[in-house]
PDB file of C-alpha atoms in Angstrom:
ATOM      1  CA  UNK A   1      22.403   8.860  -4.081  1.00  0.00           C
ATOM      2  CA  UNK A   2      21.517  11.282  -6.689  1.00  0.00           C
ATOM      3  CA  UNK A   3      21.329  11.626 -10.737  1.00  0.00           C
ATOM      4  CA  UNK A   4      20.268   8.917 -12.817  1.00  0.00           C
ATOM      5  CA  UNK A   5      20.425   9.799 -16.163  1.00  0.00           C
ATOM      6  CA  UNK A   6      16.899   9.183 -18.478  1.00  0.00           C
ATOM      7  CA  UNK A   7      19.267   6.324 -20.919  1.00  0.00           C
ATOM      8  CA  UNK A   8      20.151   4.573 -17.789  1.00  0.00           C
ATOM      9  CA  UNK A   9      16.610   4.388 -15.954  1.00  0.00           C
ATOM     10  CA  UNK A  10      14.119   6.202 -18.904  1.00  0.00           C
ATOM     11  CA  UNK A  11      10.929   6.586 -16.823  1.00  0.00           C
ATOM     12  CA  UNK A  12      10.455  10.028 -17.781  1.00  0.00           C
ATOM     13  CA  UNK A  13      11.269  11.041 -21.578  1.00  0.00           C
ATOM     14  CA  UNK A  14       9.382  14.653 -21.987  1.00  0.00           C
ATOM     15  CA  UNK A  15      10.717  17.740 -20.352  1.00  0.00           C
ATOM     16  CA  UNK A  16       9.313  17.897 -17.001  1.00  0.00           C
ATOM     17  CA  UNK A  17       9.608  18.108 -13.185  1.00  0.00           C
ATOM     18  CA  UNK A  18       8.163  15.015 -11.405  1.00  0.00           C
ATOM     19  CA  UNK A  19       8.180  15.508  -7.879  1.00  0.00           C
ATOM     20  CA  UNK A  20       7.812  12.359  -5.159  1.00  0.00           C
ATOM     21  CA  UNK A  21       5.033  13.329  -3.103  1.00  0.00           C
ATOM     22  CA  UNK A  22       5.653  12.146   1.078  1.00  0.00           C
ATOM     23  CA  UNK A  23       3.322   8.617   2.113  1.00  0.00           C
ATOM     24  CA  UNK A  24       2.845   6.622   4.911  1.00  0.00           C
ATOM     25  CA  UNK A  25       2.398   3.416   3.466  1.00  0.00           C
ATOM     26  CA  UNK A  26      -0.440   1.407   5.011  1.00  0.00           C
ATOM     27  CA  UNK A  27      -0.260  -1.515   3.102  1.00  0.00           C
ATOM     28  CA  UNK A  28       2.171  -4.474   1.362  1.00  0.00           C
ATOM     29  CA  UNK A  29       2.144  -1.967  -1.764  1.00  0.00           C
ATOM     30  CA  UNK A  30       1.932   1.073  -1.477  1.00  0.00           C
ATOM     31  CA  UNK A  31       0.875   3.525  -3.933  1.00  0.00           C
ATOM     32  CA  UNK A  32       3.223   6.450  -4.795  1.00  0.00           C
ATOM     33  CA  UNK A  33       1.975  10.180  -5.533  1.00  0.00           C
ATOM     34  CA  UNK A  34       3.810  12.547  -7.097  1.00  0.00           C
ATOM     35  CA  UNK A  35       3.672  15.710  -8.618  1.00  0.00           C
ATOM     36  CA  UNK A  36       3.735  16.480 -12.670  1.00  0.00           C
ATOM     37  CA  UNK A  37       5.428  19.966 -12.592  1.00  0.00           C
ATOM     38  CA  UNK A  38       4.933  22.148 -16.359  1.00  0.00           C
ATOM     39  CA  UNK A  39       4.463  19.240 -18.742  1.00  0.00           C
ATOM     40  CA  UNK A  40       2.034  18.144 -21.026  1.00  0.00           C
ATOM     41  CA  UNK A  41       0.009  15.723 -18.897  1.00  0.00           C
ATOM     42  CA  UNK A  42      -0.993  13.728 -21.878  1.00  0.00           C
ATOM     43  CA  UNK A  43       2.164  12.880 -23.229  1.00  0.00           C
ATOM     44  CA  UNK A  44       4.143  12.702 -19.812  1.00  0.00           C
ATOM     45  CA  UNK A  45       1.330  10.158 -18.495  1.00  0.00           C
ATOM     46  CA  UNK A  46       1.486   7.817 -21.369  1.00  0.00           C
ATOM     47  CA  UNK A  47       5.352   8.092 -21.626  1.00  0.00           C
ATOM     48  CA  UNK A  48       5.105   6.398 -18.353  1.00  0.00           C
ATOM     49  CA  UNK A  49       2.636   4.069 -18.746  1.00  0.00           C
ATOM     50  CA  UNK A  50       5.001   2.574 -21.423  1.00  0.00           C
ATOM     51  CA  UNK A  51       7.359   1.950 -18.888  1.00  0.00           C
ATOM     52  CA  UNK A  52       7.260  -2.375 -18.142  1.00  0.00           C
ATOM     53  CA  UNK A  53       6.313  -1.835 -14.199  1.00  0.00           C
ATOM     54  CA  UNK A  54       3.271   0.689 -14.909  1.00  0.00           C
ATOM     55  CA  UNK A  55       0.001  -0.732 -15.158  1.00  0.00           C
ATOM     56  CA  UNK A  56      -1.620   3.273 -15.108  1.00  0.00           C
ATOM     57  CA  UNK A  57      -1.085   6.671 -14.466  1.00  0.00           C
ATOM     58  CA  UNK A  58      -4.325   8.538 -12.955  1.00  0.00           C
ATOM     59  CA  UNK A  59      -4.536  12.304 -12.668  1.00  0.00           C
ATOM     60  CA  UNK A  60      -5.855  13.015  -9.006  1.00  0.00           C
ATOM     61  CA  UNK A  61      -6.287  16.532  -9.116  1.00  0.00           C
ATOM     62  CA  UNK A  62      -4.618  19.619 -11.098  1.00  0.00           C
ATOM     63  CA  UNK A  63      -3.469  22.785  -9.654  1.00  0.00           C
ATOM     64  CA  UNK A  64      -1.788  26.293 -11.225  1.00  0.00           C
ATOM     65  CA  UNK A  65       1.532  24.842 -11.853  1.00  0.00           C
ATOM     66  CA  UNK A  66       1.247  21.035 -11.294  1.00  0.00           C
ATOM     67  CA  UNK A  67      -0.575  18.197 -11.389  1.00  0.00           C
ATOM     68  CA  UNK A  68      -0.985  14.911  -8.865  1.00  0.00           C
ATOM     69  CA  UNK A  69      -0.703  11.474 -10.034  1.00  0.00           C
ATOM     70  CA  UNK A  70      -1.249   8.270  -8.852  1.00  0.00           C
ATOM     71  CA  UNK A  71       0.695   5.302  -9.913  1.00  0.00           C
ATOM     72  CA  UNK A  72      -0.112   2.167 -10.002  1.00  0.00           C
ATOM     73  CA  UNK A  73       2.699  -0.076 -10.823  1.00  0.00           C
ATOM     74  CA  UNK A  74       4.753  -3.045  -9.857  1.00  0.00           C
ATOM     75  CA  UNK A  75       8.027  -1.942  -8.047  1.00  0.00           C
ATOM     76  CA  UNK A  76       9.053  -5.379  -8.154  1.00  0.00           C
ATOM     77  CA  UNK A  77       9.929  -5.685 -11.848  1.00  0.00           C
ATOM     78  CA  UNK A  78      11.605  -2.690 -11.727  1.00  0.00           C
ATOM     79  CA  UNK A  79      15.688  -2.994 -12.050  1.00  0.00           C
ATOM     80  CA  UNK A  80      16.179   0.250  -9.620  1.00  0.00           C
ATOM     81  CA  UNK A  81      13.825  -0.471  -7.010  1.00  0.00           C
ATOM     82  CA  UNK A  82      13.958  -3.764  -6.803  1.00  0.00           C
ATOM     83  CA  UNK A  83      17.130  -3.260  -5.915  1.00  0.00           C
ATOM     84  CA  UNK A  84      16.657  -0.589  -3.476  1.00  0.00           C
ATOM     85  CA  UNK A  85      13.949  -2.982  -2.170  1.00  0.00           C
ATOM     86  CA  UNK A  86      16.352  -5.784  -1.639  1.00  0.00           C
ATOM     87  CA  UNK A  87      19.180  -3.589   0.369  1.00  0.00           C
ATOM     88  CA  UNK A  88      16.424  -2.290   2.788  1.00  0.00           C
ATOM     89  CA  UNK A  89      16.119   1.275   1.397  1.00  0.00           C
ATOM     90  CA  UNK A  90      13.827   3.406   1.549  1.00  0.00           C
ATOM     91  CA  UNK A  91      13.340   6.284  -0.791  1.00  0.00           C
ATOM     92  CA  UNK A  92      13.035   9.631   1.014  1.00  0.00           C
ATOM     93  CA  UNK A  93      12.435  12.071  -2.341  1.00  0.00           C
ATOM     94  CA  UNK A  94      12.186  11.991  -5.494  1.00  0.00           C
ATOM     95  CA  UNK A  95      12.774  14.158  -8.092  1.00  0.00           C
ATOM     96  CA  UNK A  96      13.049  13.698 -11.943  1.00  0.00           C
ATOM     97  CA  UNK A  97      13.829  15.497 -14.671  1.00  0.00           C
ATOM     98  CA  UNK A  98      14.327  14.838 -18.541  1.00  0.00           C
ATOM     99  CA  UNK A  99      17.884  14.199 -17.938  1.00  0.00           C
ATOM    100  CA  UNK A 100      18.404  12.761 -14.409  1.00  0.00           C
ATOM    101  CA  UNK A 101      16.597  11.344 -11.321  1.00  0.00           C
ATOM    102  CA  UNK A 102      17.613  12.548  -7.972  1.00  0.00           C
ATOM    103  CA  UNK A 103      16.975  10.487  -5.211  1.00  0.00           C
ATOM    104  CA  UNK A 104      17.301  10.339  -1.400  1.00  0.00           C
ATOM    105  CA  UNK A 105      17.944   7.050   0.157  1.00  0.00           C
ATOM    106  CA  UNK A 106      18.177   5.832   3.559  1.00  0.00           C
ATOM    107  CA  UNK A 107      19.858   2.502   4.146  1.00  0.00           C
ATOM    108  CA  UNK A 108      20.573   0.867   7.419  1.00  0.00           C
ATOM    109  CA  UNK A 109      24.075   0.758   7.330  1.00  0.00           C
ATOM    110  CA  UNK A 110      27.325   1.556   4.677  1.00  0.00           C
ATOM    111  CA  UNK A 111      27.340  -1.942   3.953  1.00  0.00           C
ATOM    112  CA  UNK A 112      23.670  -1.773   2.210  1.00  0.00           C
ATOM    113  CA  UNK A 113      24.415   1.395   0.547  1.00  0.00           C
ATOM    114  CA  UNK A 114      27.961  -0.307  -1.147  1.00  0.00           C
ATOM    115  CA  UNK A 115      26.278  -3.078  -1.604  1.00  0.00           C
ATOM    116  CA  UNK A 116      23.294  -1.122  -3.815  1.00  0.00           C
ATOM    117  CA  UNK A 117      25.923   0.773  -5.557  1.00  0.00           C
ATOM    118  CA  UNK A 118      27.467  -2.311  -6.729  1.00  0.00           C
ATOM    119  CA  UNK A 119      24.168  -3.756  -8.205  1.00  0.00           C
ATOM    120  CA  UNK A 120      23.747  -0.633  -9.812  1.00  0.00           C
ATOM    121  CA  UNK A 121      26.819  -0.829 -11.531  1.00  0.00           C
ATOM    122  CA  UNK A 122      26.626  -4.542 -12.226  1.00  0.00           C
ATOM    123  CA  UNK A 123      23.498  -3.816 -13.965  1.00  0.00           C
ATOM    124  CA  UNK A 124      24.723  -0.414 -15.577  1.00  0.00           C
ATOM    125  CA  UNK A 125      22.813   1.909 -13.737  1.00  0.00           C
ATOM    126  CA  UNK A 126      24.926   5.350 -13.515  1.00  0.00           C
ATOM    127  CA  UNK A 127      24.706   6.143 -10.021  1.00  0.00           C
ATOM    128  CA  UNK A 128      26.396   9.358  -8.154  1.00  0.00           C
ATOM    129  CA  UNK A 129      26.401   9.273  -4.210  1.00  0.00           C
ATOM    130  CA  UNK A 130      26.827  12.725  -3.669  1.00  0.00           C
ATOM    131  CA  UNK A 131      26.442  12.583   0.376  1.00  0.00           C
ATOM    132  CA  UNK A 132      26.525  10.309   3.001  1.00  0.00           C
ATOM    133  CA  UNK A 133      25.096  10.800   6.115  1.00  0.00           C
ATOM    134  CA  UNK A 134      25.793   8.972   9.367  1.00  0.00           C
ATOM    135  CA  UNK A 135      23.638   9.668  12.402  1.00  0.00           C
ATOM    136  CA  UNK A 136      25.585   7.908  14.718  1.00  0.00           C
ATOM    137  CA  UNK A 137      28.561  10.696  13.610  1.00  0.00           C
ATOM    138  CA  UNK A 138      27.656  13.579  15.921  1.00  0.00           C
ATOM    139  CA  UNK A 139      29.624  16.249  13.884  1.00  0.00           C
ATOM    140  CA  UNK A 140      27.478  15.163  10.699  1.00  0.00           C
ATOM    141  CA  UNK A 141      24.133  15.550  12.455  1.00  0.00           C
ATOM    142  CA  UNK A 142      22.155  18.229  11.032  1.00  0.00           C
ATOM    143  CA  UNK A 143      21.764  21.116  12.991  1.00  0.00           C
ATOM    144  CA  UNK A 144      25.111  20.764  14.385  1.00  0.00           C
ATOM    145  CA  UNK A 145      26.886  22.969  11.971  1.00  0.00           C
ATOM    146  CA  UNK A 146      25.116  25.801  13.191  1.00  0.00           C
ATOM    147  CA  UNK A 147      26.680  28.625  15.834  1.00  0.00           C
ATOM    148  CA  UNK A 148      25.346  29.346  18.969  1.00  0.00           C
ATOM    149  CA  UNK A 149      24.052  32.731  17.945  1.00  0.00           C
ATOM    150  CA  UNK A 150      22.085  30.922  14.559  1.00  0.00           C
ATOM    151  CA  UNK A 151      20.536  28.280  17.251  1.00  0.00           C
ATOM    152  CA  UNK A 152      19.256  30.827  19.743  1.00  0.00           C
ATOM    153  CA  UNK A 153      17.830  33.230  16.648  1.00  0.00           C
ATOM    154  CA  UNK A 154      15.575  29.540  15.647  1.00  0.00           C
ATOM    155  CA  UNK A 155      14.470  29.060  19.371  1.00  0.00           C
ATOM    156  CA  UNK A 156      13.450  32.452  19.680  1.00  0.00           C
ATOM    157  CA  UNK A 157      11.736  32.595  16.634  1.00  0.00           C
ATOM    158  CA  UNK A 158      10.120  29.453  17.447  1.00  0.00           C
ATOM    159  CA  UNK A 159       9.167  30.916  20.885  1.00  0.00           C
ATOM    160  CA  UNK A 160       7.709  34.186  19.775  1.00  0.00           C
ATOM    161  CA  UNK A 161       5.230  32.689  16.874  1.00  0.00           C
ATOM    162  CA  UNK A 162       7.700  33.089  13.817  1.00  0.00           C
ATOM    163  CA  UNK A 163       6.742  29.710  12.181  1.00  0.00           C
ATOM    164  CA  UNK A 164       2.883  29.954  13.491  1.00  0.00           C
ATOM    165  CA  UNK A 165       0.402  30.590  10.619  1.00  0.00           C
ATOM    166  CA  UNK A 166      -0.741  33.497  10.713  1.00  0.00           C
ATOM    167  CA  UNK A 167       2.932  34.464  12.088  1.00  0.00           C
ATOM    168  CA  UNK A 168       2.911  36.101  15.345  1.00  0.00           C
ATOM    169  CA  UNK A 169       6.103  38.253  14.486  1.00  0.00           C
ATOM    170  CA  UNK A 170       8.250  39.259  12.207  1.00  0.00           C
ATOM    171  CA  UNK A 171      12.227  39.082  11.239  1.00  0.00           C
ATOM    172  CA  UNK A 172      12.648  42.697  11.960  1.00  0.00           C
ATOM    173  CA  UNK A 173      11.128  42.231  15.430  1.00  0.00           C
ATOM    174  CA  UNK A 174      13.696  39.093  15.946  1.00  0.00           C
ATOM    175  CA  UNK A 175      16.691  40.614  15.098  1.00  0.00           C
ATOM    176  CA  UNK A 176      15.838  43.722  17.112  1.00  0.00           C
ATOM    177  CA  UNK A 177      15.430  41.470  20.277  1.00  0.00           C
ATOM    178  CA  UNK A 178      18.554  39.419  20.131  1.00  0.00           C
ATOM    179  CA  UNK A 179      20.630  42.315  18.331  1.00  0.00           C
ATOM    180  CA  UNK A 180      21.574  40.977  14.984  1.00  0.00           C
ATOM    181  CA  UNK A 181      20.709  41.675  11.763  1.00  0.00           C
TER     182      UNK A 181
END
């Protein structure tokens, strides 16, 4: 599901990108990262911690353009992920803005997901599923969509070192070899 609006869930208030940062959780609780994309960090870090399930905000480390955080907070208080909690989801990104949240969530089954989107609206959450995606449907599978021709040019450039850092050739020598542009 995708696009909160800030009125509905206000977590962030200044005009920023806040981006979910990927974690194994090793623990009962564990303890998100994200990154704080062009904003003030000041006033971006204590909008948050004014939020009810924030106990702090703590800058980790800053780079060029951003700037990683660690939360510390109570997801259990927490309207929105509370109730994400109790349908089994599991958030896969994350990515807020001053107007909207867009998440991706992975529930077991349909049921979970209806049953999530009904909280939210009984609780007056806006909430927009924008995509659903069944694994068990073969013709939704990622991947799938693409021709014969586009899944040989990835294997190939697989094979001959495309995606290998330093890369081990190039696009022109790809499309040369399996005659394409």
């Amino acid at each position: 599901f995708e696009q909160f609006p800030t009125r509905a869930y206000p977590l962030c208030r200044v005009r920023t990108l806040i981006e979910l940062e990927t974690l194994v959780p090793l623990g009962k609780s564990p303890v998100p990262l994200f990154c704080v994309h062009d904003a003030s960090n000041d006033t971006f870090l204590k909008s948050l911690t004014e939020h009810n399930s924030v106990s702090a905000a703590t800058p980790i480390d800053t780079f060029d353009d951003r700037t990683l955080v660690k939360l510390d907070w109570d997801a259990s208080t927490d309207i929105l992920f509370n109730g994400i909690g109790t349908k089994d989801g599991v958030i896969y990104s994350a990515i807020g803005r001053e107007t909207n949240w867009k998440f991706k969530v992975l529930f077991p089954t349909h049921e979970q997901l209806s049953s999530f989107s009904a909280y939210c609206n009984e609780r007056g959450i806006t909430l927009t599923v924008e995509r659903v995606y069944q694994p068990s449907d073969s013709e939704s599978v990622p991947g799938d969509q693409l021709t014969d021709s586009q899944k040989e040019a990835l294997k190939n450039a697989v094979e001959q070192g495309y995606y290998s850092i330093p890369r081990e050739c190039s696009t022109n020598t790809l499309a040369a070899e399996l005659g394409i542009s």
